[in-house]
Amino acid sequence: MRSRLTAAIALGKATATLSRALGWGGGTTVPGRVARAVEPNVVGLLSARLRLGSVVVAGTNGKTTTAHLLAHIVRALGRSPVHNRAGANLAAGIASALVADADVLGRPRGDLGIFEVDEATVPRVVPAIAPRTAVFLNLFRDQLDRYGEIDAIAGLWRSGGAGWAPDLVVVANADDPLVADAVRGLPGRLVPFGIEDERHARPALEHTAEARYCYRCGTAYIYGATYFGHMGRWRCPGCGAARPQLEFTACDLAPLGPDGSEFAVRERETGGVARVRTVLPGLYNVYNVLAAVAAARSLGVPLDAAARAVASFTPAFGRAERVPVDGREVRLLLVKNPAGFNEVLRVVLSEGPLPVVLIAINDQTADGRDVSWLWDVDAEMLAGRAARAVVTGLRAGDMALRLRYAGLPRDAIEVEPAYDRALKRALDLAAGGRLYVLPTYTAMLALRAVLRRWGAVRGFWAT
Amino acid sequence: MTLVLRICHLYPDLLNLYGDRGNIMVLAQRARWRGVDVAVVEVTLGRTAPGDADLYFLGGGEDRQQRIAADDLAARQRGPLTDAAAAGAVVLGVCGGYQLLGRFYRSADGRDLPGVGLLDLWTEHPGAGSRRLIGNLVVQPDGGGPALIGFENHGGRTYLGPGARPLGRIVLGFGNNGRDGGEGGVAAHVYGTYLHGPLLPKNPVFADRLIREALERRHPGCELAPLPEALEKHARAAVLARAGRPADA
Ligand SMILES: [Zn+2]
């Protein structure tokens, strides 16, 4: 009903204006919640009006980076993407983005929706959006307190398939056996992506790896190569399940430490190859770039144009973001689960020992309330390679203990619960060098608020 | 004479859901800091546990992993574990590992997973739609000592028979079944609990108690020198504050 939709938009917009004026939090979700209360299908009705359709991005790690990257690529080609703000990836956050983009009559200003979608929200939101492309990045044990178990998420994706468009393009990380299994049987065309470069394979599966036993038959997987967490070239000797043939492959990798990486993207169907350079560091970001390029291809973006656009991309806040503070550089690298934390540690230590790292751990809902995952992080990497660690956040004490048992001397670990004092202390210890800051999500927001007060970063609404 | 502590970690690649290896790190490191030699044996699927360990540990797993481990555990380890426990070895099970130390686990679909029966208790999952018991958990141990703190996340509800007593009473959280106020199960030196986080880093007094009991088997009357606990106090205070409890004295 048109009138109900326009009422929903008007109310949503008013709420957004009000919450901004009053400095309320929740500006990224409350307008959507209000609009959905008036018109429950606001997401479906508004997204259907986007001329070029929509793309959804799901997965535990890298949603925000991949969605921003894809938006950047299509923007370089003159399209106007509508996308939800980082972390606002439930139905209300997506509704907020659509309401903000539409005019009062419900006409969208943008032409293409790019929405990051929370893992568990996929079956509820995806049928309403009816995307032309769905990107599935990875599945990690993350926020088990919120979702129960990882199997349950894979099951949600699988069962959600019935309501999806039959011409959907499913861009899926084939190196992740959990993803490969979860997207099996979804409608549409499967576009598997993965890494193929054994020079950069890990010697063995990390103990943090989730997928050790086959989802179909329970036999232990055999990995020909592993790259990040439980991702790699896998197969099951029991039932014959194996990594699907790759449609997009990252190969010929040249990691550039904290400054990013360079690699080739090969497209099987066309035989096309493009060299990609990105400032996003670490193998986990190779997957994100690959996913964004594959999704862009599904929208008709030429391979070399996508590769060129990747080179000019600067990261979303907190994701390898660089912030100058009094002539020094602070680098924020978000940590959310063991595999990601390990990869971040490898990146920050890749150029040699550090005088200090700042680690900020919170246990709010957006971080995951259970901090036991810290014990699956290979914090041992820091022993002997970081002279000092400053820890802050609501669960600074847990992180301090993890570092102590990882072999850092007690007097090398400084617990400073106040974010501003912790940041100041770490900057002093960094002695003019680059400071690496490793925060969980809400700790990142808190540290950015300190940086904003210091005048080092712009406000949330400006990002 | 050098003291020796032999730890057997059962199914580290299956029962590892909640940072469970942190418990092994803490046991090994706190023993080493006291000059104790430590050997850790990892027992994976299809291998039989050694009978001569001083301490056996089982962590928690997802339903699927727990099912794989349960069958192997019941078929292969029931004998060695029962004998070792009877000879005074310490056995610690956390979450899924705790459930498997009992008689059986009745899953949401009504299927029974066998337990090893070292503790007189059983666990039932009340059904697919029921809520998981999730959150910070604070327990006052029976017999005194500092509160045990951690996190819980389980669908199953555990009920104790007359042969087991709870580890303690709930201060914050749900514990065994969210109803009777009890948390964990103990019989002699066999311990089971829903506390993870993992359990031992933030509960050093309990960790040392397990180390001492495990060493006693071969080295009666041994003593453990105190260790500095400033970081532990800090980590504990954060959780105790959530429970509205004062920090440790
Ligand atoms: Zn199989």
XYZ file of C-alpha atoms and ligand atoms in Angstrom:
713
model
C 0.000 0.000 0.000
C 1.639 3.200 -1.217
C 0.294 5.450 1.521
C 1.514 3.166 4.282
C 4.946 3.023 2.677
C 5.223 6.800 2.369
C 4.086 7.161 5.978
C 6.769 4.670 7.001
C 9.397 6.633 5.075
C 8.295 9.971 6.513
C 8.374 8.637 10.045
C 11.698 6.880 9.533
C 13.273 10.038 8.142
C 11.899 12.140 10.987
C 13.341 9.688 13.484
C 16.744 9.842 11.774
C 16.737 13.652 11.842
C 15.678 13.682 15.454
C 18.210 11.132 16.632
C 20.977 13.028 14.839
C 19.865 16.370 16.280
C 19.629 14.978 19.781
C 22.860 13.020 19.463
C 21.143 9.719 20.247
C 22.898 6.517 19.560
C 21.218 3.954 17.317
C 20.867 6.369 14.384
C 21.718 3.499 12.066
C 18.887 1.203 13.141
C 16.119 3.143 14.890
C 14.740 4.849 11.735
C 14.452 1.426 10.097
C 12.758 -0.030 13.144
C 10.219 2.805 13.138
C 9.600 2.438 9.391
C 9.150 -1.325 9.703
C 6.637 -0.825 12.486
C 4.492 1.159 10.044
C 5.174 -0.941 6.949
C 6.670 -4.346 7.800
C 7.738 -4.943 4.204
C 9.567 -1.644 3.795
C 12.760 -3.527 2.873
C 11.037 -5.544 0.159
C 9.079 -2.603 -1.281
C 11.998 -0.158 -1.429
C 14.655 -2.615 -2.580
C 12.369 -3.727 -5.442
C 12.588 -0.171 -6.808
C 16.380 -0.223 -7.136
C 16.972 -0.201 -10.876
C 19.988 -2.532 -10.839
C 18.768 -4.796 -8.064
C 20.688 -5.737 -4.935
C 23.666 -7.699 -3.649
C 23.787 -9.178 -0.150
C 27.027 -10.029 1.643
C 27.007 -12.562 4.488
C 29.662 -14.324 6.541
C 31.315 -14.039 9.919
C 34.394 -12.053 8.873
C 34.849 -9.338 6.279
C 31.231 -8.356 5.504
C 31.833 -4.655 5.967
C 35.097 -4.585 4.045
C 33.681 -6.625 1.161
C 30.473 -4.568 0.923
C 32.403 -1.274 1.007
C 34.862 -2.609 -1.567
C 32.055 -3.658 -3.897
C 30.351 -0.274 -3.451
C 33.635 1.423 -4.290
C 34.065 -0.677 -7.446
C 30.576 0.056 -8.804
C 30.832 3.713 -7.844
C 33.974 3.924 -9.973
C 31.753 2.826 -12.866
C 29.230 5.557 -12.223
C 26.628 3.589 -10.298
C 25.063 4.840 -7.074
C 25.052 2.117 -4.481
C 22.789 2.226 -1.435
C 24.361 0.465 1.491
C 23.834 -0.073 5.165
C 26.319 1.197 7.695
C 28.984 -1.029 9.178
C 27.510 -3.399 11.723
C 23.897 -2.248 11.093
C 23.261 -5.532 9.347
C 19.956 -6.706 10.772
C 16.638 -5.952 9.044
C 16.326 -2.578 10.825
C 19.758 -1.433 9.653
C 18.957 -2.335 6.049
C 15.566 -0.621 6.290
C 17.293 2.482 7.700
C 19.624 2.629 4.706
C 16.766 2.258 2.225
C 14.643 4.879 3.974
C 17.553 7.319 4.085
C 18.188 6.799 0.371
C 14.569 7.188 -0.751
C 12.786 10.498 -1.242
C 9.511 11.184 0.547
C 7.564 9.442 -2.224
C 9.663 6.344 -1.872
C 11.735 6.890 -5.015
C 15.285 5.685 -4.510
C 18.180 8.004 -5.317
C 20.563 5.064 -5.636
C 20.348 2.383 -8.306
C 21.975 -0.670 -6.688
C 21.590 -2.096 -3.187
C 24.676 -3.522 -1.465
C 23.761 -4.870 1.930
C 25.846 -6.646 4.516
C 23.567 -9.112 6.261
C 24.088 -10.701 9.651
C 24.633 -14.462 9.385
C 21.489 -15.403 11.256
C 19.341 -12.761 9.555
C 19.993 -14.186 6.081
C 16.868 -16.378 5.811
C 14.590 -13.578 7.034
C 15.959 -10.684 5.012
C 17.221 -12.233 1.787
C 13.835 -13.342 0.412
C 12.485 -9.792 0.981
C 15.412 -8.231 -0.871
C 15.401 -10.852 -3.662
C 19.033 -10.065 -4.514
C 20.571 -10.816 -7.884
C 23.847 -11.780 -6.193
C 24.473 -13.252 -2.748
C 28.033 -13.378 -1.404
C 28.948 -15.920 1.274
C 32.370 -15.187 2.746
C 33.078 -17.630 5.565
C 31.737 -19.143 8.768
C 33.679 -18.886 11.989
C 32.803 -19.566 15.555
C 31.976 -16.073 16.535
C 29.431 -14.857 18.987
C 28.355 -18.355 19.921
C 26.514 -16.770 22.805
C 24.170 -15.138 20.310
C 23.653 -17.876 17.782
C 24.287 -21.135 19.559
C 26.377 -23.140 17.204
C 27.969 -22.728 13.824
C 26.083 -25.709 12.374
C 22.874 -23.823 13.085
C 23.975 -20.898 10.892
C 24.922 -23.172 8.003
C 21.523 -24.820 8.385
C 19.770 -21.436 8.266
C 21.477 -20.570 4.999
C 20.624 -23.927 3.497
C 17.000 -23.865 4.551
C 16.572 -20.231 3.486
C 17.244 -21.190 -0.120
C 13.671 -22.130 -0.955
C 12.499 -18.509 -0.957
C 15.317 -17.166 -3.102
C 15.207 -16.095 -6.723
C 15.982 -18.915 -9.175
C 18.339 -16.701 -11.206
C 20.393 -15.749 -8.147
C 24.188 -15.708 -8.490
C 25.753 -17.343 -5.419
C 29.318 -16.100 -4.928
C 30.746 -18.452 -2.316
C 34.083 -19.064 -0.670
C 34.843 -22.587 -1.857
C 37.918 -22.783 0.378
C 35.622 -22.825 3.422
C 34.036 -26.286 3.673
C 31.317 -24.910 5.957
C 30.286 -22.349 3.349
C 30.588 -24.832 0.502
C 28.281 -27.183 2.352
C 25.834 -24.451 3.390
C 25.332 -23.128 -0.163
C 25.010 -26.593 -1.652
C 21.539 -26.843 -3.147
C 20.775 -23.118 -3.112
C 19.000 -22.041 -6.296
C 20.838 -20.174 -9.017
C 24.347 -20.212 -10.377
C 27.223 -21.040 -8.028
C 30.378 -18.945 -8.452
C 33.052 -20.463 -6.207
C 36.155 -18.466 -5.329
C 39.371 -19.374 -3.508
C 43.126 -19.059 -3.211
C 45.611 -21.193 -5.092
C 49.185 -20.447 -4.066
C 50.933 -23.102 -2.037
C 53.877 -20.849 -1.261
C 51.604 -19.026 1.155
C 49.914 -22.060 2.665
C 50.227 -22.654 6.411
C 52.204 -25.722 7.493
C 49.065 -27.204 9.106
C 45.509 -26.444 10.087
C 45.490 -24.111 13.054
C 43.996 -25.558 16.192
C 41.346 -22.860 15.933
C 40.104 -24.463 12.746
C 36.381 -25.194 12.838
C 35.901 -27.655 10.057
C 37.948 -30.704 10.818
C 35.277 -33.304 10.220
C 33.104 -33.678 7.158
C 29.613 -32.245 7.446
C 28.155 -35.047 5.405
C 29.878 -38.148 6.758
C 31.989 -37.231 9.813
C 35.348 -38.260 8.315
C 38.296 -35.945 8.963
C 38.901 -33.626 6.005
C 42.244 -33.785 4.229
C 43.734 -30.415 3.336
C 46.073 -30.096 0.358
C 46.766 -26.532 1.493
C 45.394 -24.224 4.209
C 45.500 -20.447 4.002
C 43.456 -18.862 6.757
C 41.621 -20.546 9.619
C 39.941 -23.629 8.184
C 40.117 -22.371 4.615
C 42.082 -24.081 1.898
C 41.980 -26.878 -0.624
C 39.995 -29.511 1.242
C 38.476 -32.872 0.481
C 36.766 -35.659 2.382
C 38.242 -39.122 1.903
C 35.025 -40.632 3.311
C 32.295 -39.416 0.959
C 34.311 -37.681 -1.759
C 33.018 -34.175 -1.029
C 35.657 -31.660 -2.084
C 36.278 -28.015 -2.786
C 34.251 -27.095 -5.877
C 36.137 -26.035 -8.975
C 37.085 -22.378 -8.593
C 35.532 -19.807 -10.879
C 37.637 -16.964 -9.428
C 41.130 -17.772 -8.155
C 43.644 -15.575 -6.374
C 47.156 -16.711 -7.270
C 50.701 -15.444 -7.516
C 50.379 -13.745 -4.123
C 52.862 -11.120 -2.971
C 51.997 -10.029 0.582
C 53.211 -6.541 1.466
C 52.960 -6.958 5.244
C 50.889 -4.280 6.983
C 50.760 -2.284 3.740
C 48.535 -4.707 1.887
C 49.113 -7.270 -0.807
C 49.317 -7.866 -4.502
C 48.010 -10.851 -6.426
C 46.491 -12.050 -9.669
C 42.776 -12.825 -10.078
C 42.001 -15.491 -12.638
C 38.510 -15.982 -14.055
C 37.936 -19.492 -15.321
C 35.024 -18.979 -17.688
C 36.597 -16.149 -19.690
C 40.246 -17.031 -19.076
C 40.737 -13.419 -18.001
C 43.523 -12.464 -15.577
C 43.981 -9.181 -13.734
C 46.693 -8.026 -11.362
C 45.260 -6.581 -8.129
C 46.948 -4.336 -5.620
C 45.228 -3.527 -2.312
C 46.127 -1.687 0.872
C 44.105 -4.254 2.805
C 46.625 -6.512 4.588
C 46.580 -10.250 5.230
C 45.242 -13.354 3.521
C 41.778 -12.789 4.972
C 41.555 -9.652 2.881
C 42.627 -11.521 -0.248
C 39.371 -13.458 0.214
C 37.413 -10.216 0.703
C 38.870 -8.647 -2.439
C 38.245 -11.796 -4.431
C 34.620 -11.913 -3.250
C 34.064 -8.261 -4.174
C 35.617 -8.732 -7.620
C 33.538 -11.859 -8.287
C 30.375 -10.045 -7.191
C 31.263 -7.064 -9.395
C 31.694 -9.420 -12.350
C 28.208 -10.813 -11.696
C 26.970 -7.214 -12.140
C 28.739 -6.915 -15.468
C 31.784 -4.932 -14.324
C 34.805 -5.776 -16.521
C 37.565 -7.641 -14.686
C 40.290 -5.069 -15.293
C 38.016 -2.199 -14.248
C 37.233 -4.007 -11.006
C 40.934 -4.610 -10.369
C 41.741 -0.947 -11.015
C 39.048 0.201 -8.605
C 40.352 -2.099 -5.846
C 43.696 -0.278 -5.981
C 42.102 3.054 -5.027
C 40.068 1.671 -2.134
C 40.732 2.872 1.421
C 39.418 0.730 4.259
C 36.216 1.133 6.228
C 36.755 2.421 9.719
C 38.507 0.063 12.084
C 39.446 -2.283 9.267
C 43.138 -1.588 8.773
C 42.258 2.092 9.059
C 45.191 4.510 9.348
C 44.760 7.496 11.659
C 47.414 10.184 12.019
C 47.816 11.406 15.610
C 50.292 14.267 16.172
C 52.413 13.165 13.242
C 52.339 9.526 14.335
C 50.288 6.800 12.721
C 47.733 4.696 14.559
C 46.500 1.612 12.719
C 43.259 0.040 13.830
C 42.803 -3.639 13.013
C 39.517 -5.064 14.212
C 39.676 -8.488 15.928
C 36.581 -10.653 16.398
C 37.594 -14.282 16.473
C 40.694 -16.451 16.781
C 41.470 -16.982 13.099
C 41.118 -13.274 12.348
C 43.127 -12.283 15.415
C 45.912 -14.684 14.377
C 46.034 -13.234 10.889
C 46.147 -9.701 12.317
C 49.026 -10.719 14.584
C 50.914 -12.159 11.609
C 50.379 -8.943 9.690
C 51.491 -6.577 12.452
C 54.541 -8.694 13.283
C 55.543 -9.241 9.657
C 58.019 -6.373 9.703
C 59.823 -7.399 12.874
C 59.473 -6.906 16.633
C 57.308 -4.106 18.004
C 57.866 -1.861 21.022
C 54.165 -2.077 21.936
C 50.712 -3.223 20.857
C 47.413 -1.964 22.244
C 44.711 -4.621 22.605
C 41.175 -3.591 23.550
C 38.663 -6.306 24.432
C 34.996 -5.719 25.203
C 32.234 -8.243 25.790
C 29.143 -6.337 24.722
C 26.570 -7.961 22.445
C 28.260 -6.744 19.260
C 31.605 -8.144 20.431
C 30.239 -11.452 21.660
C 29.619 -11.674 25.388
C 31.772 -14.772 25.810
C 35.497 -13.969 25.777
C 36.701 -17.582 25.909
C 37.761 -17.291 22.264
C 40.794 -15.287 23.396
C 42.289 -18.607 24.510
C 42.106 -19.948 20.970
C 44.177 -17.020 19.709
C 47.842 -17.865 19.160
C 48.916 -15.008 21.401
C 52.232 -16.851 21.764
C 53.240 -15.042 18.558
C 53.653 -11.883 20.649
C 56.014 -13.429 23.208
C 59.484 -12.047 22.588
C 58.201 -10.006 19.622
C 56.217 -7.288 21.367
C 58.227 -5.653 24.141
C 55.042 -4.467 25.800
C 51.313 -4.927 25.558
C 48.839 -2.360 26.843
C 45.409 -3.918 27.368
C 42.153 -2.047 27.831
C 38.404 -2.560 27.573
C 35.802 -4.235 29.760
C 37.658 -7.545 29.565
C 41.204 -6.208 29.711
C 41.864 -8.587 32.584
C 41.046 -11.648 30.489
C 43.362 -10.469 27.715
C 46.115 -9.770 30.224
C 45.858 -13.328 31.531
C 45.915 -14.716 28.018
C 49.133 -12.802 27.327
C 50.668 -13.931 30.602
C 50.014 -17.593 29.792
C 51.283 -16.967 26.252
C 54.658 -16.229 27.786
C 54.786 -12.429 28.078
C 56.444 -11.399 31.348
C 54.041 -9.961 33.903
C 55.770 -6.574 33.835
C 55.418 -6.397 30.028
C 51.620 -6.393 30.381
C 49.977 -3.134 31.370
C 46.282 -3.147 32.250
C 44.721 0.276 31.689
C 40.909 0.137 31.785
C 40.384 3.743 30.581
C 40.513 3.970 26.780
C 42.082 7.425 26.599
C 44.824 6.675 29.095
C 45.535 3.319 27.406
C 45.822 4.991 24.001
C 48.067 7.721 25.387
C 50.279 5.252 27.193
C 50.611 3.047 24.097
C 51.454 6.076 21.925
C 54.185 7.034 24.399
C 55.585 3.509 24.332
C 55.461 3.465 20.518
C 58.068 6.237 20.721
C 57.126 8.005 17.532
C 56.715 4.780 15.539
C 53.517 3.328 14.155
C 51.076 2.092 16.818
C 49.002 -1.002 16.124
C 45.660 -1.101 17.914
C 43.733 -4.371 18.000
C 40.178 -3.781 19.273
C 36.950 -5.759 19.289
C 34.008 -3.989 17.665
C 32.636 -1.846 20.501
C 36.146 -1.222 21.841
C 37.000 0.106 18.371
C 34.043 2.491 18.557
C 35.181 3.622 22.004
C 38.774 4.188 20.878
C 37.564 6.080 17.801
C 35.499 8.282 20.100
C 38.720 9.144 21.962
C 40.509 9.849 18.672
C 37.587 12.047 17.644
C 37.821 14.016 20.877
C 41.499 14.492 20.144
C 40.526 15.747 16.687
C 42.219 12.863 14.896
C 39.172 11.356 13.191
C 35.873 12.695 11.963
C 32.587 11.885 13.655
C 30.542 8.789 13.042
C 28.049 10.473 10.740
C 30.809 11.811 8.550
C 32.375 8.404 7.887
C 63.103 -35.189 43.635
C 61.427 -33.524 40.669
C 57.661 -33.677 40.699
C 55.979 -34.864 37.528
C 52.456 -34.056 36.337
C 50.997 -36.081 33.492
C 48.006 -34.534 31.792
C 45.812 -36.338 29.291
C 43.768 -34.050 27.020
C 40.933 -36.028 25.431
C 39.751 -35.134 21.907
C 41.410 -31.691 21.715
C 40.342 -31.361 18.073
C 36.667 -32.169 18.725
C 35.940 -30.856 22.213
C 37.464 -27.390 21.951
C 34.521 -25.052 21.707
C 35.162 -22.505 24.414
C 38.906 -21.899 24.538
C 39.170 -25.194 26.369
C 42.872 -25.509 25.652
C 43.284 -22.552 28.017
C 42.592 -24.972 30.862
C 45.492 -27.160 29.760
C 47.776 -24.123 29.412
C 46.932 -23.021 32.923
C 47.431 -26.446 34.509
C 50.738 -26.972 32.698
C 52.099 -23.471 33.228
C 51.130 -23.156 36.887
C 52.776 -26.521 37.555
C 55.906 -25.527 35.610
C 56.152 -22.212 37.429
C 56.515 -24.357 40.574
C 59.280 -26.461 39.039
C 57.022 -29.418 38.258
C 57.801 -31.366 35.068
C 54.707 -31.518 32.890
C 53.863 -33.914 30.085
C 50.670 -33.411 28.066
C 49.329 -36.284 26.001
C 46.621 -35.520 23.432
C 44.275 -38.391 22.678
C 42.347 -38.141 19.420
C 39.613 -40.236 17.822
C 40.484 -43.932 17.605
C 43.277 -43.822 20.203
C 43.013 -45.238 23.690
C 43.860 -42.957 26.613
C 46.878 -43.928 28.729
C 45.933 -45.319 32.132
C 48.717 -43.607 34.046
C 47.888 -39.903 33.671
C 47.396 -37.821 36.823
C 44.760 -35.589 35.297
C 42.309 -36.150 32.438
C 40.560 -33.273 30.717
C 37.522 -33.135 28.417
C 36.317 -29.859 26.919
C 33.086 -28.907 25.188
C 32.053 -29.355 21.583
C 29.208 -28.528 19.259
C 26.438 -31.125 19.056
C 27.905 -32.748 15.989
C 31.438 -32.967 17.385
C 30.148 -34.090 20.757
C 28.275 -36.948 19.113
C 31.428 -38.100 17.309
C 33.446 -37.896 20.532
C 30.777 -39.543 22.696
C 30.726 -42.802 20.796
C 34.516 -43.107 20.791
C 34.719 -42.108 24.449
C 32.176 -44.678 25.581
C 33.617 -47.457 23.441
C 37.285 -46.857 24.114
C 37.985 -44.723 27.179
C 35.404 -45.925 29.719
C 37.792 -48.600 31.050
C 41.005 -46.559 31.338
C 39.147 -43.540 32.761
C 37.228 -45.562 35.342
C 40.410 -47.333 36.491
C 42.435 -44.114 36.646
C 39.706 -42.308 38.604
C 39.473 -45.245 41.028
C 43.238 -44.985 41.524
C 42.918 -41.296 42.445
C 43.527 -39.491 39.174
C 41.745 -36.173 38.703
C 39.165 -35.989 35.912
C 37.776 -32.632 34.770
C 34.998 -32.229 32.237
C 33.704 -28.844 31.053
C 30.357 -28.264 29.323
C 29.999 -31.058 26.733
C 32.825 -32.927 28.475
C 30.931 -32.581 31.757
C 27.800 -34.034 30.188
C 29.764 -36.999 28.838
C 31.166 -37.777 32.302
C 27.588 -38.558 33.341
C 25.394 -41.511 32.466
C 23.845 -40.222 29.253
C 22.926 -37.140 27.262
C 19.441 -37.083 25.777
C 19.621 -34.781 22.751
C 16.876 -32.509 21.407
C 15.704 -35.207 18.997
C 15.372 -37.736 21.822
C 18.450 -39.731 20.922
C 20.690 -40.784 23.800
C 24.436 -40.253 23.681
C 26.266 -42.613 25.996
C 28.308 -41.153 28.867
C 31.186 -42.829 30.676
C 29.291 -42.886 33.981
C 32.044 -41.446 36.175
C 29.502 -39.058 37.666
C 26.000 -40.020 38.819
C 24.114 -37.532 36.676
C 22.343 -37.224 33.372
C 21.547 -34.463 30.923
C 18.438 -33.799 28.862
C 17.962 -31.314 26.090
C 14.396 -30.017 26.472
C 13.837 -29.687 22.707
C 14.831 -27.682 19.683
C 12.777 -24.595 20.574
C 13.972 -24.304 24.164
C 16.291 -21.511 25.179
C 19.995 -22.048 25.715
C 21.356 -21.149 29.106
C 23.859 -18.427 28.254
C 25.718 -15.788 30.215
C 28.240 -14.986 32.874
C 28.237 -17.577 35.646
C 29.337 -17.079 39.246
C 29.285 -19.989 41.674
C 29.996 -20.158 45.395
C 31.823 -23.479 45.859
C 30.538 -25.863 48.508
C 33.237 -26.104 51.150
C 34.294 -22.455 50.836
C 36.994 -20.649 48.898
C 36.729 -17.841 46.361
C 33.782 -17.748 43.974
C 34.216 -19.689 40.741
C 33.605 -17.458 37.752
C 33.156 -18.052 34.057
C 30.639 -18.170 31.236
C 28.035 -20.790 30.403
C 26.364 -21.686 27.116
C 24.447 -24.939 27.002
C 21.160 -26.321 25.784
C 21.184 -29.437 27.991
C 19.853 -29.504 31.551
C 21.807 -31.667 33.975
C 20.304 -33.491 36.958
C 22.353 -35.065 39.743
C 21.733 -38.517 41.210
C 22.555 -39.385 44.837
C 26.133 -40.405 43.929
C 27.213 -36.900 42.901
C 27.101 -33.564 44.700
C 27.163 -30.128 43.071
C 30.383 -28.152 42.816
C 28.642 -25.140 44.306
C 25.605 -22.851 44.449
C 24.695 -20.305 41.799
C 25.314 -16.633 42.550
C 24.733 -15.497 38.945
C 23.591 -17.567 35.986
C 21.741 -20.835 35.430
C 24.116 -23.703 36.281
C 23.070 -27.328 35.937
C 19.456 -26.879 34.957
C 18.392 -23.332 35.770
C 16.076 -24.616 38.493
C 17.720 -26.156 41.530
C 20.439 -23.549 42.111
C 23.219 -26.083 41.786
C 26.156 -25.986 39.408
C 28.511 -28.778 38.426
C 28.966 -32.285 39.722
C 31.680 -33.813 41.893
C 32.499 -37.321 43.109
C 35.916 -37.936 44.743
C 38.392 -36.350 42.276
C 36.042 -36.297 39.309
C 34.777 -32.792 38.493
C 32.286 -31.582 35.947
C 31.094 -28.025 35.363
C 29.392 -25.709 32.881
C 31.886 -22.967 33.750
C 34.031 -22.081 30.805
C 35.691 -18.879 29.773
C 37.839 -21.024 30.033
C 37.437 -22.214 33.639
C 40.929 -22.207 35.083
C 42.669 -18.913 34.147
C 40.315 -16.822 36.275
C 39.990 -19.427 39.024
C 43.616 -19.962 40.076
C 42.740 -21.340 43.520
C 40.639 -24.059 41.909
C 43.368 -24.705 39.302
C 45.934 -25.191 42.051
C 43.585 -27.481 43.928
C 43.327 -29.720 40.849
C 47.115 -29.682 40.354
C 47.703 -30.590 43.999
C 45.154 -33.405 43.952
C 46.648 -34.737 40.722
C 50.203 -34.645 42.127
C 49.120 -36.224 45.424
C 48.546 -39.491 43.684
C 52.278 -39.979 43.172
C 53.703 -37.374 45.518
C 51.679 -37.416 48.748
C 51.880 -34.282 50.870
C 53.306 -32.059 48.143
C 52.907 -28.299 48.490
C 52.582 -25.613 45.841
C 54.314 -22.280 46.366
C 52.025 -19.237 45.968
C 52.128 -17.254 42.726
C 51.442 -13.536 42.144
C 47.744 -13.063 41.300
C 47.396 -9.388 40.360
C 46.247 -10.053 36.777
C 43.854 -12.748 37.970
C 42.352 -10.339 40.503
C 41.766 -7.793 37.791
C 40.081 -10.279 35.468
C 37.932 -11.649 38.296
C 36.842 -8.210 39.458
C 35.310 -7.459 36.040
C 33.012 -10.492 36.222
C 32.294 -10.211 39.950
C 31.190 -6.607 39.407
C 28.597 -7.815 36.885
C 27.232 -10.139 39.542
C 27.075 -7.209 41.952
C 29.731 -8.865 44.071
C 32.766 -7.214 45.623
C 36.190 -8.030 44.188
C 38.277 -10.612 46.042
C 39.761 -9.359 49.270
Zn 32.532 -36.805 3.903
